CSV table of C-alpha atoms in Angstrom, one decimal:
chain,number,residue,atom,x,y,z
Y,1289,MET,CA,89.5,103.9,49.8
Y,1290,VAL,CA,92.4,102.9,52.1
Y,1291,ALA,CA,92.5,104.9,55.4
Y,1292,THR,CA,95.8,106.1,56.9
Y,1293,GLY,CA,96.9,105.8,60.5
Y,1294,ARG,CA,98.8,103.5,62.7
Y,1295,PHE,CA,98.5,101.5,65.8
Y,1296,PRO,CA,99.9,103.3,68.9
Y,1297,GLU,CA,103.5,102.6,69.9
Y,1298,LEU,CA,103.2,100.4,73.0
Y,1299,SER,CA,106.2,101.9,74.8
Y,1300,ASP,CA,104.6,105.4,74.6
Y,1301,TYR,CA,101.8,104.1,76.9
Y,1302,GLU,CA,103.7,101.9,79.4
Y,1303,VAL,CA,102.5,98.8,77.6
Y,1304,ASP,CA,105.2,96.2,76.9
Y,1305,VAL,CA,105.6,93.8,74.0
Y,1306,ASN,CA,106.5,91.0,76.4
Y,1307,THR,CA,104.3,91.6,79.4
Y,1308,GLY,CA,101.4,93.7,78.0
Y,1309,PHE,CA,99.8,95.8,80.7
Y,1310,MET,CA,101.8,94.1,83.4
Y,1311,ALA,CA,104.9,96.0,84.6
Y,1312,PRO,CA,107.8,94.8,82.5
Y,1313,ASP,CA,110.3,95.3,85.3
Y,1314,VAL,CA,109.9,93.2,88.4
Y,1315,PRO,CA,108.1,95.4,91.0
Y,1316,LEU,CA,109.9,96.5,94.1
Y,1317,ALA,CA,109.1,94.2,97.1
Y,1318,ARG,CA,110.2,96.9,99.6
Y,1319,LEU,CA,110.9,100.6,99.6
Y,1320,PRO,CA,114.3,101.9,100.8
Y,1321,HIS,CA,114.9,104.3,103.7
Y,1322,PRO,CA,113.2,106.4,104.9
Y,1323,TRP,CA,110.0,105.0,103.4
Y,1324,ASP,CA,110.7,101.6,104.7
Y,1325,ALA,CA,108.9,102.8,107.8
Y,1326,TRP,CA,105.7,102.1,105.9
Y,1327,GLU,CA,107.0,98.6,105.0
Y,1328,ASP,CA,107.8,97.9,108.7
Y,1329,VAL,CA,104.3,98.8,109.8
Y,1330,LEU,CA,102.9,96.7,107.0
Y,1331,SER,CA,105.0,93.7,108.1
Y,1332,ASP,CA,103.7,94.2,111.6
Y,1333,ALA,CA,100.1,94.0,110.4
Y,1334,HIS,CA,101.0,90.6,108.9
Y,1335,TYR,CA,102.8,89.5,112.1
Y,1336,ARG,CA,99.8,90.4,114.2
Y,1337,LYS,CA,97.4,88.7,111.8
Y,1338,LEU,CA,95.0,91.6,111.9
Y,1339,GLN,CA,91.3,90.8,111.7
Y,1340,VAL,CA,88.6,92.8,110.0
Y,1341,GLY,CA,86.6,94.9,112.5
Y,1342,ASP,CA,83.2,93.5,111.5
Y,1343,LYS,CA,84.4,89.8,111.6
Y,1344,PRO,CA,81.7,87.7,113.2
Y,1345,GLY,CA,82.9,86.5,116.6
Y,1346,ILE,CA,85.9,88.8,116.8
Y,1347,THR,CA,87.5,88.6,120.2
Y,1348,ASP,CA,88.4,91.4,122.6
Y,1349,ALA,CA,92.0,90.5,122.3
Y,1350,GLU,CA,91.9,90.8,118.5
Y,1351,ARG,CA,90.2,94.2,118.8
Y,1352,ALA,CA,92.9,95.3,121.2
Y,1353,ASP,CA,95.7,94.1,118.9
Y,1354,SER,CA,94.1,96.0,116.0
Y,1355,GLU,CA,93.9,99.2,117.9
Y,1356,ALA,CA,97.5,98.8,119.1
Y,1357,TRP,CA,98.6,98.5,115.5
Y,1358,ARG,CA,96.5,101.5,114.4
Y,1359,ALA,CA,98.0,103.5,117.2
Y,1360,THR,CA,101.4,102.7,115.7
Y,1361,VAL,CA,100.3,104.0,112.3
Y,1362,ARG,CA,99.0,107.2,113.9
Y,1363,ARG,CA,102.4,107.8,115.5
Y,1364,LEU,CA,104.3,107.6,112.3
Y,1365,PRO,CA,105.8,110.8,110.9
Y,1366,ILE,CA,104.4,112.2,107.7
Y,1367,LEU,CA,107.2,111.2,105.3
Y,1368,PRO,CA,107.8,113.5,102.4
Y,1369,ILE,CA,107.7,111.8,99.0
Y,1370,GLU,CA,110.3,114.1,97.5
Y,1371,GLY,CA,113.1,111.9,96.2
Y,1372,MET,CA,111.0,109.0,94.9
Y,1373,GLU,CA,109.4,110.9,92.0
Y,1374,ALA,CA,112.2,110.1,89.6
Y,1375,SER,CA,111.6,106.3,90.0
Y,1376,LEU,CA,108.5,104.8,88.6
Y,1377,LEU,CA,109.2,101.6,90.4
Y,1378,MET,CA,109.3,103.4,93.8
Y,1379,ILE,CA,106.2,105.4,93.1
Y,1380,ARG,CA,104.3,102.3,92.2
Y,1381,ARG,CA,105.5,100.4,95.2
Y,1382,ALA,CA,104.6,103.4,97.4
Y,1383,HIS,CA,101.0,103.2,96.1
Y,1384,VAL,CA,100.9,99.4,96.7
Y,1385,ALA,CA,102.3,99.7,100.2
Y,1386,LEU,CA,100.2,102.6,101.3
Y,1387,GLY,CA,97.1,101.0,99.7
Y,1388,PHE,CA,97.5,97.9,101.8
Y,1389,LEU,CA,98.2,100.0,104.9
Y,1390,GLU,CA,95.1,102.1,104.2
Y,1391,HIS,CA,92.8,99.1,103.8
Y,1392,PHE,CA,94.3,97.4,106.9
Y,1393,TYR,CA,93.6,100.5,108.9
Y,1394,VAL,CA,90.1,101.1,107.5
Y,1395,HIS,CA,88.8,97.6,107.7
Y,1396,SER,CA,90.3,96.7,111.1
Y,1397,LEU,CA,88.2,99.5,112.6
Y,1398,PRO,CA,85.2,98.5,114.6
Y,1399,PRO,CA,82.1,98.9,112.4
Y,1400,HIS,CA,80.6,101.7,114.5
Y,1401,GLU,CA,83.7,104.0,114.3
Y,1402,PRO,CA,84.0,106.7,111.7
Y,1403,VAL,CA,86.7,106.1,109.0
Y,1404,VAL,CA,89.4,108.7,109.4
Y,1405,ILE,CA,92.6,107.7,107.6
Y,1406,PRO,CA,95.5,109.1,109.6
Y,1407,ALA,CA,97.8,111.7,108.0
Y,1408,PRO,CA,101.0,109.6,108.2
Y,1409,ILE,CA,99.5,107.3,105.5
Y,1410,GLY,CA,96.7,109.3,104.1
Y,1411,VAL,CA,98.7,112.4,103.1
Y,1412,PRO,CA,101.5,110.5,101.2
Y,1413,MET,CA,98.9,108.3,99.6
Y,1414,LEU,CA,97.1,111.3,98.2
Y,1415,GLN,CA,100.4,112.8,97.0
Y,1416,VAL,CA,101.5,109.6,95.4
Y,1417,SER,CA,98.1,109.1,93.8
Y,1418,LEU,CA,98.4,112.6,92.2
Y,1419,LEU,CA,101.7,111.7,90.7
Y,1420,LEU,CA,100.3,108.5,89.2
Y,1421,ASP,CA,96.9,110.1,88.4
Y,1422,MET,CA,95.1,107.2,90.2
Y,1423,PRO,CA,92.6,107.1,93.1
Y,1424,PRO,CA,94.1,107.0,96.6
Y,1425,LEU,CA,93.3,103.5,97.6
Y,1426,LEU,CA,94.0,99.9,96.6
Y,1427,THR,CA,93.3,99.2,92.9
Y,1428,TYR,CA,93.6,96.4,90.5
Y,1429,PRO,CA,97.0,97.6,89.3
Y,1430,ASP,CA,98.2,97.4,92.9
Y,1431,THR,CA,97.1,93.8,93.5
Y,1432,THR,CA,98.0,92.5,90.0
Y,1433,LEU,CA,100.1,94.6,87.6
Y,1434,TYR,CA,102.6,95.9,90.2
Y,1435,ASN,CA,102.5,93.2,92.8
Y,1436,TYR,CA,104.2,90.1,91.2
Y,1437,ALA,CA,107.5,88.4,91.5
Y,1438,PRO,CA,109.2,85.5,89.6
Y,1439,ILE,CA,109.2,82.2,91.5
Y,1440,ILE,CA,112.4,80.6,90.0
Y,1441,GLU,CA,114.9,83.3,89.2
Y,1442,ARG,CA,114.4,87.0,89.9
Y,1443,GLY,CA,116.6,87.9,87.0
Y,1444,ALA,CA,114.4,86.1,84.4
Y,1445,PRO,CA,114.0,88.5,81.5
Y,1446,VAL,CA,110.3,87.9,81.0
Y,1447,PRO,CA,107.7,86.7,83.6
Y,1448,HIS,CA,105.5,83.9,82.3
Y,1449,LEU,CA,102.3,82.2,83.4
Y,1450,ASP,CA,103.9,79.4,85.5
Y,1451,ASN,CA,106.7,81.4,87.0
Y,1452,ILE,CA,105.1,84.2,89.0
Y,1453,THR,CA,103.8,84.6,92.5
Y,1454,ASN,CA,102.5,87.5,94.5
Y,1455,GLN,CA,104.5,89.9,96.7
Y,1456,THR,CA,102.0,91.6,99.1
Y,1457,THR,CA,98.8,90.3,100.5
Y,1458,PHE,CA,96.5,90.9,103.5
Y,1459,THR,CA,96.2,87.3,104.7
Y,1460,GLU,CA,99.4,85.6,103.4
Y,1461,THR,CA,97.2,82.7,102.4
Y,1462,THR,CA,97.5,80.7,99.2
Y,1463,ASP,CA,93.9,81.6,98.5
Y,1464,GLU,CA,94.7,85.3,98.3
Y,1465,VAL,CA,97.8,84.7,96.3
Y,1466,GLU,CA,96.0,82.6,93.8
Y,1467,PHE,CA,93.2,85.1,93.4
Y,1468,TYR,CA,95.7,87.8,92.4
Y,1469,ILE,CA,97.9,85.6,90.3
Y,1470,THR,CA,95.0,84.3,88.3
Y,1471,SER,CA,94.5,87.9,87.0
Y,1472,ALA,CA,98.2,88.2,86.4
Y,1473,ARG,CA,98.2,85.1,84.3
Y,1474,ILE,CA,95.3,86.4,82.2
Y,1475,GLU,CA,97.2,89.7,81.7
Y,1476,LEU,CA,100.3,87.9,80.5
Y,1477,ARG,CA,98.4,85.7,78.1
Y,1478,GLY,CA,96.8,88.9,77.0
Y,1479,VAL,CA,100.0,89.9,75.3
Y,1480,ALA,CA,98.8,87.8,72.4
Y,1481,VAL,CA,95.6,89.9,72.3
Y,1482,LEU,CA,97.7,93.1,71.9
Y,1483,ASN,CA,99.7,91.6,69.0
Y,1484,ILE,CA,96.5,90.4,67.2
Y,1485,VAL,CA,94.6,93.7,67.8
Y,1486,LYS,CA,97.6,95.6,66.4
Y,1487,ALA,CA,97.8,93.4,63.3
Y,1488,SER,CA,94.0,93.5,62.8
Y,1489,MET,CA,93.8,97.3,63.1
Y,1490,ASP,CA,96.7,97.7,60.6
Y,1491,ALA,CA,94.8,95.4,58.2
Y,1492,VAL,CA,91.6,97.3,58.7
Y,1493,LEU,CA,93.3,100.6,57.9
Y,1494,ASN,CA,94.7,99.0,54.8
Y,1495,GLY,CA,91.4,97.6,53.8
Y,1496,ASP,CA,92.7,94.0,53.8
Y,1497,ILE,CA,89.7,91.8,54.4
Y,1498,ARG,CA,91.6,88.5,54.3
Y,1499,ALA,CA,94.2,89.7,56.8
Y,1500,VAL,CA,91.5,90.9,59.2
Y,1501,ALA,CA,89.7,87.6,59.0
Y,1502,GLU,CA,93.0,85.7,59.6
Y,1503,GLN,CA,93.7,87.7,62.7
Y,1504,LEU,CA,90.2,87.3,64.1
Y,1505,HIS,CA,90.6,83.5,63.6
Y,1506,ARG,CA,93.7,83.7,65.8
Y,1507,LEU,CA,92.0,85.9,68.4
Y,1508,ALA,CA,88.9,83.8,69.3
Y,1509,PRO,CA,91.0,80.9,70.6
Y,1510,VAL,CA,93.1,83.2,72.7
Y,1511,VAL,CA,90.0,84.7,74.3
Y,1512,HIS,CA,88.9,81.2,75.0
Y,1513,GLU,CA,92.2,80.6,76.8
Y,1514,LEU,CA,91.6,83.6,78.9
Y,1515,ARG,CA,88.3,82.0,80.0
Y,1516,VAL,CA,90.0,78.8,80.9
Y,1517,LEU,CA,92.6,80.8,83.0
Y,1518,LEU,CA,89.8,82.6,84.8
Y,1519,GLY,CA,88.1,79.4,85.7
Y,1520,SER,CA,91.4,77.9,87.0
Y,1521,VAL,CA,91.1,80.2,90.1
Y,1522,ARG,CA,89.0,77.4,91.6
Y,1523,ARG,CA,92.0,75.1,91.8
Y,1524,GLY,CA,93.8,77.3,94.4
Y,1525,CYS,CA,91.3,79.7,95.9
Y,1526,ASP,CA,88.5,78.3,98.1
Y,1527,PRO,CA,85.3,80.4,97.7
Y,1528,THR,CA,84.4,80.4,101.3
Y,1529,ARG,CA,87.8,81.4,102.5
Y,1530,TYR,CA,88.0,84.1,99.8
Y,1531,TYR,CA,84.6,85.6,100.8
Y,1532,ASN,CA,85.1,85.4,104.5
Y,1533,VAL,CA,88.8,86.0,104.9
Y,1534,VAL,CA,90.2,87.8,101.8
Y,1535,ARG,CA,87.4,89.9,100.3
Y,1536,PRO,CA,86.5,92.0,103.4
Y,1537,TRP,CA,90.0,93.7,103.1
Y,1538,LEU,CA,89.4,94.7,99.5
Y,1539,ARG,CA,86.3,96.7,100.0
Y,1540,GLY,CA,86.3,100.4,99.0
Y,1541,GLN,CA,84.1,103.2,100.3
Y,1542,ASP,CA,81.4,102.3,97.9
Y,1543,THR,CA,80.6,99.0,99.6
Y,1544,GLY,CA,79.9,100.5,103.0
Y,1545,VAL,CA,77.9,103.3,104.6
Y,1546,ARG,CA,80.8,105.1,106.2
Y,1547,PRO,CA,82.5,107.9,104.3
Y,1548,TRP,CA,86.3,107.8,104.2
Y,1549,THR,CA,88.0,111.0,105.5
Y,1550,PHE,CA,91.7,111.8,104.9
Y,1551,GLU,CA,93.2,113.5,107.9
Y,1552,GLY,CA,95.6,116.4,107.0
Y,1553,ARG,CA,94.3,116.7,103.4
Y,1554,GLU,CA,93.3,120.3,103.7
Y,1555,GLU,CA,96.4,121.4,105.5
Y,1556,HIS,CA,98.6,120.0,102.7
Y,1557,GLY,CA,96.4,121.5,99.9
Y,1558,LEU,CA,95.3,118.1,98.5
Y,1559,PRO,CA,92.0,117.6,96.6
Y,1560,VAL,CA,89.0,115.7,97.8
Y,1561,PRO,CA,89.1,112.1,96.3
Y,1562,THR,CA,86.2,111.5,94.0
Y,1563,GLU,CA,86.9,107.8,93.3
Y,1564,LEU,CA,87.1,105.3,96.2
Y,1565,SER,CA,85.9,102.0,94.8
Y,1566,GLY,CA,88.0,98.9,95.7
Y,1567,PRO,CA,90.0,96.8,93.3
Y,1568,SER,CA,87.8,95.2,90.6
Y,1569,ALA,CA,88.3,93.1,87.5
Y,1570,GLY,CA,86.5,95.9,85.8
Y,1571,GLN,CA,89.7,97.9,86.1
Y,1572,SER,CA,91.6,95.6,83.7
Y,1573,SER,CA,92.8,97.4,80.6
Y,1574,LEU,CA,93.0,94.1,78.8
Y,1575,VAL,CA,89.3,93.5,79.0
Y,1576,HIS,CA,88.5,97.1,78.1
Y,1577,LEU,CA,90.8,96.7,75.0
Y,1578,LEU,CA,88.7,93.8,73.8
Y,1579,ASP,CA,85.5,95.8,74.2
Y,1580,VAL,CA,87.0,98.8,72.4
Y,1581,PHE,CA,88.4,96.7,69.6
Y,1582,LEU,CA,85.2,94.6,69.0
Y,1583,GLY,CA,82.9,97.6,69.4
Y,1584,VAL,CA,81.0,96.4,72.5
Y,1585,ASP,CA,78.8,99.2,73.6
Y,1586,HIS,CA,78.3,99.3,77.4
Y,1587,ALA,CA,76.2,102.5,77.4
Y,1588,PRO,CA,73.5,102.4,80.1
Y,1589,GLU,CA,69.9,102.2,79.2
Y,1590,LYS,CA,69.1,105.3,81.3
Y,1591,PRO,CA,70.2,108.5,79.4
Y,1592,GLY,CA,72.9,110.5,81.3
Y,1593,ALA,CA,74.0,107.6,83.5
Y,1594,ARG,CA,77.7,107.0,83.6
Y,1595,PRO,CA,78.6,103.4,82.7
Y,1596,PHE,CA,80.4,101.5,85.5
Y,1597,LEU,CA,83.2,100.3,83.2
Y,1598,GLU,CA,83.8,103.9,82.0
Y,1599,ARG,CA,84.2,105.0,85.6
Y,1600,MET,CA,86.6,102.1,86.3
Y,1601,ARG,CA,89.0,103.5,83.8
Y,1602,ALA,CA,90.0,106.1,86.4
Y,1603,TYR,CA,91.6,103.2,88.3
Y,1604,MET,CA,93.9,102.2,85.5
Y,1605,PRO,CA,97.4,103.6,85.1
Y,1606,ALA,CA,97.0,106.9,83.3
Y,1607,PRO,CA,99.1,105.8,80.2
Y,1608,HIS,CA,96.9,102.8,79.8
Y,1609,ARG,CA,93.8,105.0,79.7
Y,1610,ARG,CA,95.4,107.1,77.0
Y,1611,PHE,CA,96.3,104.0,75.1
Y,1612,LEU,CA,92.6,102.8,75.1
Y,1613,ASP,CA,91.5,106.3,73.9
Y,1614,VAL,CA,93.9,106.1,71.0
Y,1615,VAL,CA,92.7,102.7,70.0
Y,1616,ALA,CA,89.1,103.8,70.2
Y,1617,SER,CA,89.8,106.8,67.9
Y,1618,SER,CA,90.9,104.6,65.0
Y,1619,PRO,CA,89.7,106.1,61.7
Y,1620,ILE,CA,87.8,102.9,60.8
Y,1621,ALA,CA,86.2,100.8,63.6
Y,1622,LEU,CA,86.4,97.0,63.2
Y,1623,ARG,CA,82.7,96.4,63.6
Y,1624,ALA,CA,81.8,98.9,60.9
Y,1625,PHE,CA,84.5,97.4,58.6
Y,1626,VAL,CA,83.0,93.9,59.1
Y,1627,MET,CA,79.5,95.2,58.4
Y,1628,SER,CA,80.4,97.0,55.2
Y,1629,ALA,CA,82.8,94.3,53.8
Y,1630,GLY,CA,80.0,91.8,52.9
Y,1631,ASP,CA,82.4,88.9,53.4
Y,1632,THR,CA,81.1,85.8,55.0
Y,1633,GLU,CA,84.4,84.5,56.3
Y,1634,LEU,CA,85.2,87.8,58.0
Y,1635,LEU,CA,81.7,88.0,59.5
Y,1636,ASP,CA,81.9,84.5,60.9
Y,1637,ALA,CA,85.4,85.2,62.3
Y,1638,TYR,CA,84.2,88.4,64.0
Y,1639,ASN,CA,81.1,86.8,65.5
Y,1640,ALA,CA,83.2,83.9,66.8
Y,1641,THR,CA,85.5,86.3,68.6
Y,1642,VAL,CA,82.5,88.2,70.1
Y,1643,LEU,CA,81.0,85.0,71.3
Y,1644,ALA,CA,84.4,84.0,72.8
Y,1645,LEU,CA,84.3,87.2,74.8
Y,1646,LYS,CA,80.8,86.5,75.8
Y,1647,GLY,CA,82.0,83.1,77.0
Y,1648,PHE,CA,84.7,84.8,79.1
Y,1649,ARG,CA,82.0,86.9,80.7
Y,1650,ASP,CA,79.8,83.8,81.2
Y,1651,GLU,CA,82.8,82.3,83.2
Y,1652,HIS,CA,83.1,85.5,85.1
Y,1653,MET,CA,79.5,85.3,86.2
Y,1654,ILE,CA,80.0,81.7,87.3
Y,1655,ILE,CA,83.1,82.7,89.4
Y,1656,VAL,CA,81.3,85.7,90.9
Y,1657,THR,CA,78.3,83.5,91.8
Y,1658,LEU,CA,80.5,80.9,93.4
Y,1659,TYR,CA,82.8,83.3,95.2
Y,1660,ILE,CA,80.6,86.2,96.2
Y,1661,ILE,CA,76.8,85.8,95.5
Y,1662,GLN,CA,76.3,82.3,97.1
Y,1663,PRO,CA,78.5,83.0,100.1
Y,1664,ALA,CA,76.7,86.4,100.6
Y,1665,ARG,CA,73.4,84.7,100.6
Y,1666,ARG,CA,74.5,82.0,103.0
Y,1667,ALA,CA,75.9,84.7,105.3
Y,1668,ARG,CA,72.6,86.7,105.2
Y,1669,ALA,CA,70.6,83.6,105.9
Y,1670,LEU,CA,72.8,82.8,108.9
Y,1671,ALA,CA,72.6,86.4,110.2
Y,1672,ASP,CA,68.8,86.4,109.7
Y,1673,ALA,CA,68.5,83.1,111.6
Y,1674,GLU,CA,70.7,84.4,114.5
Y,1675,ARG,CA,68.8,87.7,114.6
Y,1676,ALA,CA,65.4,85.9,114.7
Y,1677,GLU,CA,66.6,83.6,117.4
Y,1678,GLU,CA,67.9,86.6,119.4
Y,1679,MET,CA,64.6,88.4,119.0
Y,1680,ALA,CA,62.7,85.4,120.0
Y,1681,ARG,CA,64.7,85.0,123.2
Y,1682,ALA,CA,64.1,88.7,124.0
Y,1683,GLN,CA,60.4,88.5,123.3
Y,1684,ALA,CA,60.2,85.6,125.7
Y,1685,THR,CA,61.3,87.8,128.5
Y,1686,ALA,CA,59.2,90.7,127.2
Y,1687,LEU,CA,62.2,93.0,126.7
Y,1688,VAL,CA,61.5,94.1,123.1
Y,1689,ALA,CA,58.8,94.5,120.6
Y,1690,PRO,CA,58.1,91.8,118.0
Y,1691,ALA,CA,60.9,91.0,115.6
Y,1692,PRO,CA,61.0,93.2,112.4
Y,1693,ASP,CA,60.4,91.9,108.9
Y,1694,LEU,CA,63.8,90.9,107.6
Y,1695,SER,CA,62.7,90.4,104.0
Y,1696,GLN,CA,63.8,93.8,102.9
Y,1697,GLN,CA,67.3,93.2,104.2
Y,1698,ARG,CA,67.5,90.0,102.2
Y,1699,ARG,CA,66.5,91.8,99.0
Y,1700,GLN,CA,69.5,94.2,99.2
Y,1701,PRO,CA,71.8,93.5,96.2
Y,1702,VAL,CA,75.2,92.0,96.7
Y,1703,LYS,CA,77.9,94.5,95.9
Y,1704,GLY,CA,81.3,93.8,94.2
Y,1705,THR,CA,84.5,95.3,95.6
Y,1706,GLY,CA,84.0,98.0,92.9
Y,1707,GLY,CA,80.7,99.0,94.7
Y,1708,THR,CA,78.3,98.0,92.0
Y,1709,ASP,CA,75.3,95.6,92.1
Y,1710,ILE,CA,77.5,92.8,90.8
Y,1711,ALA,CA,74.9,90.4,89.5
Y,1712,ARG,CA,73.0,93.1,87.5
Y,1713,PHE,CA,76.3,94.5,86.2
Y,1714,LEU,CA,77.7,91.2,85.0
Y,1715,LYS,CA,74.4,90.2,83.3
Y,1716,ALA,CA,74.3,93.6,81.6
Y,1717,THR,CA,77.9,93.4,80.3
Y,1718,ARG,CA,77.3,89.8,79.2
Y,1719,ASP,CA,74.1,90.8,77.4
Y,1720,LYS,CA,75.8,93.8,75.8
Y,1721,THR,CA,78.5,91.6,74.5
Y,1722,ALA,CA,76.1,89.1,73.0
Y,1723,GLN,CA,74.2,91.9,71.3
Y,1724,THR,CA,77.4,92.9,69.5
Y,1725,VAL,CA,77.1,89.8,67.2
Y,1726,ILE,CA,76.3,91.0,63.7
Y,1727,VAL,CA,73.2,89.6,62.1
Y,1728,LEU,CA,72.8,90.6,58.5
Y,1729,GLY,CA,69.7,90.3,56.4
């Protein structure tokens, strides 16, 4: 029996036929008056070259400069957001600018100080986030989807892989730009994924086995290209500089021990934020689309636990979340269709696509190991050695008790910017993808 239904209209969900989940219109680089006051303070953070508050070896002068900048932020007026609601470009830019300001403020604080986000940036961030239905901190859409600019000509009708750069960063380094733009390139190449998924789902609904197989034969090479693009980050982003200079600014509340408090929240009748994880590749709608389409089940082993990737959907633009829900509610799922068709070519094409997605996740594990796990281990080893040396010197003068066992500290998992145990999470998603391969008989 032929099922009825149709693939969702992309434009209904802020998905574009040319740019996919990337914003089709070039994002604003700067807000107009009066909200340009936020942009001025953001420019001042760059001018001062603010340093993270827990940077090893931070100087008194750097601490003083950071505090002077934060004092400027606290003196800002609380600017009303009325007047920008009608412009999606302005609302998105407000979230980007306020997100970078918020992270500059939080992470330039000394590590012993409580995190209180001042009302001049915290209140409008909460208000803008309600309008966008997104969490009130920096997200993957802020660093990637709504933070690009053409290199050659701003009036170019469609951004493409070799013609984009980044607008706003923390460090103004090529390493940070390349880190964000690598994700943007993947998103742009993912436009082909959208087209193939649409054609495949239409064919599934029509019961056309040959057409589905043909589309899957097209999809596997595209997913392989995504893997190659992901690996290309190594050409322009140094792992040590990323870990030590860029990544500390991206951390959300989940990666630390200090809760984030928004000053002025109650007075303005704003809700308590429930999601405060930093930007993560797990917030990419494109990768979620591949999982939904291929039927990869990321349900946790423990009953009742909420899957990390499911939680990360809260950080996507709300229309993209609805798009994924519509795709997931298709009358006939691809995996079930392949299993019931009894067609060898279709089965092979499906399994090849699943394995291509597993290969993408293999590459992600390699990148995370290179850029996060190995630098984290080196940093811990160095900190342990310095602590042991300090304790040894103190013991020699009989000022303290014997040095404590540091093995427990070394066993603490490395967290991603999304707040999860990143090694365990990536292995689990890779394994779940591999288990999606269909083995008959």
